[in-house]
Coordinates of C-alpha atoms in Angstrom, one line a residue:
M700 CA 0.1 -19.8 -38.8
D701 CA -2.9 -22.5 -38.9
R702 CA -5.2 -21.5 -41.3
L703 CA -8.6 -23.7 -40.2
S704 CA -7.7 -23.5 -36.7
G705 CA -11.4 -24.0 -35.5
K706 CA -13.1 -25.5 -38.1
V707 CA -14.4 -29.0 -39.2
A708 CA -14.3 -30.7 -42.4
V709 CA -15.2 -34.0 -44.2
I710 CA -13.5 -34.4 -46.6
T711 CA -15.1 -37.0 -49.2
G712 CA -13.0 -40.1 -50.8
G713 CA -9.9 -39.0 -48.3
A714 CA -9.0 -43.3 -48.1
S715 CA -5.4 -41.7 -50.9
G716 CA -4.7 -39.2 -53.6
I717 CA -5.9 -35.9 -53.8
G718 CA -8.4 -36.9 -50.0
E719 CA -5.3 -38.0 -48.3
A720 CA -2.8 -35.0 -49.3
T721 CA -6.1 -33.0 -48.2
A722 CA -6.8 -34.5 -44.8
K723 CA -3.7 -33.9 -43.8
L724 CA -2.9 -30.7 -44.4
F725 CA -6.0 -29.5 -43.2
T726 CA -5.0 -31.1 -39.4
E727 CA -2.0 -29.4 -39.9
E728 CA -3.6 -26.0 -40.1
G729 CA -5.7 -26.2 -37.3
A730 CA -9.4 -28.9 -38.8
R731 CA -10.8 -31.4 -37.1
V732 CA -12.0 -33.9 -40.0
M733 CA -13.6 -36.2 -40.8
I734 CA -12.5 -38.6 -43.7
V735 CA -16.0 -40.7 -45.7
D736 CA -14.8 -43.2 -48.1
L737 CA -15.1 -47.0 -48.2
D738 CA -11.7 -47.7 -48.0
A739 CA -12.2 -48.9 -44.2
H740 CA -8.3 -49.7 -44.6
G741 CA -6.7 -46.8 -45.9
G742 CA -9.1 -44.3 -44.3
A743 CA -8.4 -45.9 -40.9
R744 CA -4.5 -45.2 -41.8
V745 CA -4.8 -41.5 -42.4
A746 CA -6.9 -40.7 -39.7
E747 CA -4.4 -43.0 -37.5
E748 CA -1.3 -42.1 -39.4
I749 CA -2.8 -37.7 -38.4
R750 CA -3.9 -38.8 -35.0
A751 CA -0.5 -39.7 -34.5
K752 CA 0.5 -36.7 -35.3
G753 CA -0.9 -34.6 -32.5
G754 CA -3.7 -33.6 -34.8
Q755 CA -7.6 -34.6 -34.7
A756 CA -9.2 -36.6 -38.1
L757 CA -11.9 -39.7 -37.3
F758 CA -13.0 -42.2 -40.2
V759 CA -16.3 -43.3 -41.1
E760 CA -17.4 -45.9 -44.0
A761 CA -19.8 -44.6 -46.4
H762 CA -21.3 -45.0 -49.8
V763 CA -21.5 -41.4 -50.8
E764 CA -24.1 -41.9 -53.7
R765 CA -26.7 -43.2 -50.7
E766 CA -28.0 -40.1 -49.2
E767 CA -28.8 -42.3 -46.6
E768 CA -25.0 -42.6 -45.5
A769 CA -23.6 -38.7 -47.1
A770 CA -26.4 -37.9 -44.1
S771 CA -25.1 -39.6 -41.5
A772 CA -21.6 -39.4 -42.6
I773 CA -22.3 -35.6 -42.0
Q774 CA -24.9 -36.6 -38.7
R775 CA -21.7 -38.5 -37.2
T776 CA -19.1 -35.5 -37.6
V777 CA -21.1 -33.5 -36.2
E778 CA -22.3 -34.8 -33.3
T779 CA -18.4 -35.9 -32.4
F780 CA -17.3 -32.5 -33.1
G781 CA -20.1 -29.6 -32.4
R782 CA -20.1 -29.4 -35.9
L783 CA -19.5 -28.5 -39.8
D784 CA -18.4 -26.1 -41.7
I785 CA -15.7 -27.4 -44.7
L786 CA -17.3 -30.3 -47.7
V787 CA -14.6 -31.3 -49.9
N788 CA -16.4 -33.2 -52.4
N789 CA -14.0 -35.4 -53.6
A790 CA -14.8 -39.3 -53.9
A791 CA -15.5 -40.1 -57.7
M792 CA -15.1 -43.6 -59.8
R793 CA -14.1 -43.9 -62.9
L794 CA -14.6 -46.0 -66.0
Y795 CA -13.0 -46.5 -68.9
G796 CA -14.5 -45.9 -73.1
P797 CA -16.4 -44.4 -75.6
V798 CA -19.7 -44.0 -75.3
T799 CA -20.3 -47.3 -77.5
E800 CA -19.0 -49.3 -75.1
A801 CA -21.8 -47.4 -72.3
T802 CA -24.7 -48.9 -70.6
E803 CA -27.6 -47.7 -69.0
A804 CA -25.7 -50.4 -66.5
S805 CA -23.0 -47.9 -66.6
W806 CA -23.6 -44.0 -66.6
D807 CA -26.4 -45.7 -63.7
R808 CA -23.7 -46.3 -61.4
I809 CA -20.6 -43.1 -62.3
L810 CA -23.4 -41.1 -61.8
A811 CA -24.6 -41.7 -58.8
V812 CA -20.9 -41.5 -57.3
N813 CA -20.1 -39.0 -59.3
L814 CA -22.8 -36.5 -59.6
K815 CA -25.2 -37.6 -57.0
G816 CA -22.5 -38.3 -54.4
Y817 CA -21.6 -34.4 -54.0
A818 CA -25.3 -33.6 -54.2
F819 CA -26.0 -35.4 -51.4
C820 CA -23.6 -34.6 -49.5
A821 CA -24.0 -31.1 -50.5
K822 CA -27.2 -31.5 -48.9
A823 CA -26.6 -32.5 -46.2
A824 CA -24.1 -30.4 -44.9
I825 CA -25.6 -27.0 -46.1
P826 CA -28.0 -27.2 -43.4
E827 CA -25.2 -27.8 -40.8
M828 CA -22.8 -25.3 -42.3
H829 CA -25.8 -22.9 -41.7
R830 CA -26.4 -23.4 -38.0
S831 CA -22.8 -22.6 -37.7
G832 CA -23.0 -19.5 -39.6
G833 CA -21.6 -20.2 -42.9
G834 CA -18.9 -22.2 -44.2
T835 CA -17.3 -23.7 -47.1
I836 CA -17.8 -27.3 -50.2
V837 CA -14.7 -27.8 -52.3
N838 CA -15.9 -30.1 -55.2
V839 CA -13.1 -31.3 -57.1
S840 CA -14.1 -31.9 -60.9
S841 CA -11.1 -32.1 -63.6
V842 CA -9.5 -30.7 -66.1
H843 CA -11.5 -33.1 -68.4
A844 CA -14.9 -30.7 -67.4
V845 CA -13.4 -28.5 -70.1
S846 CA -10.9 -30.5 -72.5
G847 CA -11.9 -33.1 -74.4
R848 CA -9.7 -36.6 -74.3
G849 CA -11.1 -39.8 -75.6
G850 CA -12.0 -43.1 -73.7
M851 CA -13.3 -41.8 -70.5
A852 CA -16.1 -39.6 -72.1
Q853 CA -18.4 -41.1 -68.5
Y854 CA -15.9 -39.7 -66.5
D855 CA -15.4 -35.9 -68.3
V856 CA -19.6 -35.4 -68.9
T857 CA -19.6 -36.2 -64.5
K858 CA -16.4 -33.9 -63.9
A859 CA -17.8 -31.5 -66.7
G860 CA -21.6 -31.7 -64.3
I861 CA -19.8 -31.0 -61.0
L862 CA -19.5 -27.2 -62.2
A863 CA -23.0 -26.7 -62.9
L864 CA -23.1 -27.3 -59.9
T865 CA -21.0 -25.4 -58.0
R866 CA -22.3 -22.7 -60.1
S867 CA -25.9 -23.2 -58.3
L868 CA -25.3 -24.6 -55.4
A869 CA -22.9 -20.8 -54.9
V870 CA -26.3 -18.4 -56.0
D871 CA -28.8 -20.5 -53.6
H872 CA -26.5 -21.1 -51.1
V873 CA -24.6 -17.4 -50.6
E874 CA -27.5 -16.0 -47.9
D875 CA -26.8 -19.0 -45.8
G876 CA -23.6 -17.7 -45.9
I877 CA -21.0 -20.5 -47.6
R878 CA -18.9 -20.5 -50.6
V879 CA -19.0 -22.5 -52.6
N880 CA -16.2 -23.4 -55.5
A881 CA -14.7 -26.1 -58.2
I882 CA -10.9 -27.3 -58.5
C883 CA -10.2 -28.9 -61.7
P884 CA -6.9 -31.2 -61.0
G885 CA -5.0 -32.1 -64.3
P886 CA -2.6 -34.8 -64.5
I887 CA -1.8 -35.8 -60.7
F888 CA 0.3 -39.3 -59.8
T889 CA -1.8 -40.7 -57.2
Q890 CA -1.4 -44.0 -55.2
F891 CA -4.1 -45.0 -58.5
H892 CA -1.2 -44.0 -60.9
E893 CA 1.5 -45.8 -59.4
K894 CA -0.2 -49.0 -59.6
R895 CA -0.9 -47.7 -63.7
A896 CA 2.5 -47.9 -63.6
A897 CA 3.6 -50.7 -62.1
A898 CA 1.4 -52.4 -65.2
S899 CA 2.8 -50.9 -67.7
G900 CA 5.7 -52.3 -67.4
K901 CA 7.0 -49.1 -67.8
P902 CA 9.7 -46.9 -65.9
I903 CA 8.5 -44.9 -63.6
E904 CA 9.5 -41.6 -65.7
E905 CA 8.7 -43.0 -68.0
F906 CA 5.5 -43.6 -67.3
K907 CA 5.4 -40.2 -65.9
E908 CA 7.0 -38.7 -69.0
E909 CA 3.7 -39.4 -71.1
F910 CA 1.0 -39.0 -68.1
A911 CA 1.5 -35.2 -68.4
R912 CA 3.0 -35.2 -72.0
E913 CA -0.3 -32.3 -72.7
T914 CA 0.9 -30.5 -69.8
I915 CA 2.8 -26.8 -69.7
L916 CA 4.4 -27.9 -66.8
K917 CA 6.0 -31.1 -68.3
R918 CA 5.2 -33.1 -65.5
P919 CA 2.6 -34.8 -62.6
G920 CA 1.1 -32.5 -59.9
L921 CA 1.3 -33.9 -56.5
P922 CA -1.3 -34.7 -55.0
R923 CA -0.7 -31.8 -51.5
E924 CA 0.3 -29.2 -54.6
V925 CA -3.7 -29.9 -55.0
A926 CA -4.5 -29.7 -51.1
Y927 CA -2.7 -26.1 -51.2
G928 CA -5.9 -25.6 -54.6
I929 CA -8.3 -26.5 -51.6
L930 CA -7.3 -25.3 -48.7
F931 CA -7.1 -22.2 -50.4
L932 CA -10.7 -22.7 -50.8
A933 CA -12.0 -24.0 -47.7
S934 CA -9.8 -21.1 -46.1
D935 CA -11.3 -17.1 -45.3
E936 CA -7.5 -15.9 -47.5
S937 CA -10.6 -16.5 -50.4
S938 CA -13.6 -14.3 -48.9
Y939 CA -14.5 -13.3 -52.3
V940 CA -14.2 -16.7 -54.2
T941 CA -17.6 -18.5 -54.8
G942 CA -19.0 -19.6 -57.8
T943 CA -15.5 -20.1 -60.0
V944 CA -13.4 -23.2 -60.7
L945 CA -9.2 -23.1 -60.0
M946 CA -6.9 -24.8 -62.5
M947 CA -4.4 -26.7 -61.3
D948 CA -3.6 -28.1 -63.7
G949 CA -0.3 -27.7 -65.2
G950 CA -0.9 -25.0 -67.7
W951 CA -3.0 -28.0 -70.3
S952 CA -6.5 -26.0 -70.3
A953 CA -4.0 -23.3 -71.7
I954 CA -2.9 -25.1 -74.7

């Protein structure tokens, strides 16, 4: 079943991890996809892998925290595919350390990417979705938007802000035929964590066990698993869902 047949989607941060898995799943479900990322090599690779399997995907390099570049990526999508139905806001960055080590520059940087980037992409996408007869926005947040942890205050603050942005967008644009939801992944084992595991010197299974020890399921999630949650929120299967949050955290937030 092609749950996204005829739909056009923009996926930011689509060059790896959850974004890559989502781009590939969406095209399997019939969507045409524009991958937006700073990683030119990774973005081009993902688009080529999709096309090699018969899907339709292109890549555009952009800094989503720059309003002009975010708008340009959306405009290129519409010029190429003729419409826009789905936006997956996924591009994000991480900073480590407590608030006492944060600087004005570090706050400006992470707030720009993780919050302004989402808002700028939504700002550009909403009028195009309205012209296409409506659409859906899925904002990728984190379990740590609702569950505190040490050493990542700046990142966690931005992920909590994404939930507030999601609710506000849902209320403001319901009359435009647009649904807006957020998804909160827990410990998802991506290429980023593969590199961290290698750098730690620990056996991969030991790293995974420690990485996911706070979950009920006692294992890390896979990018493809989160992609299925995003697919649900982006498709008509969730037609009565807006302004809410889907937790995909292996039970972390239930403890």
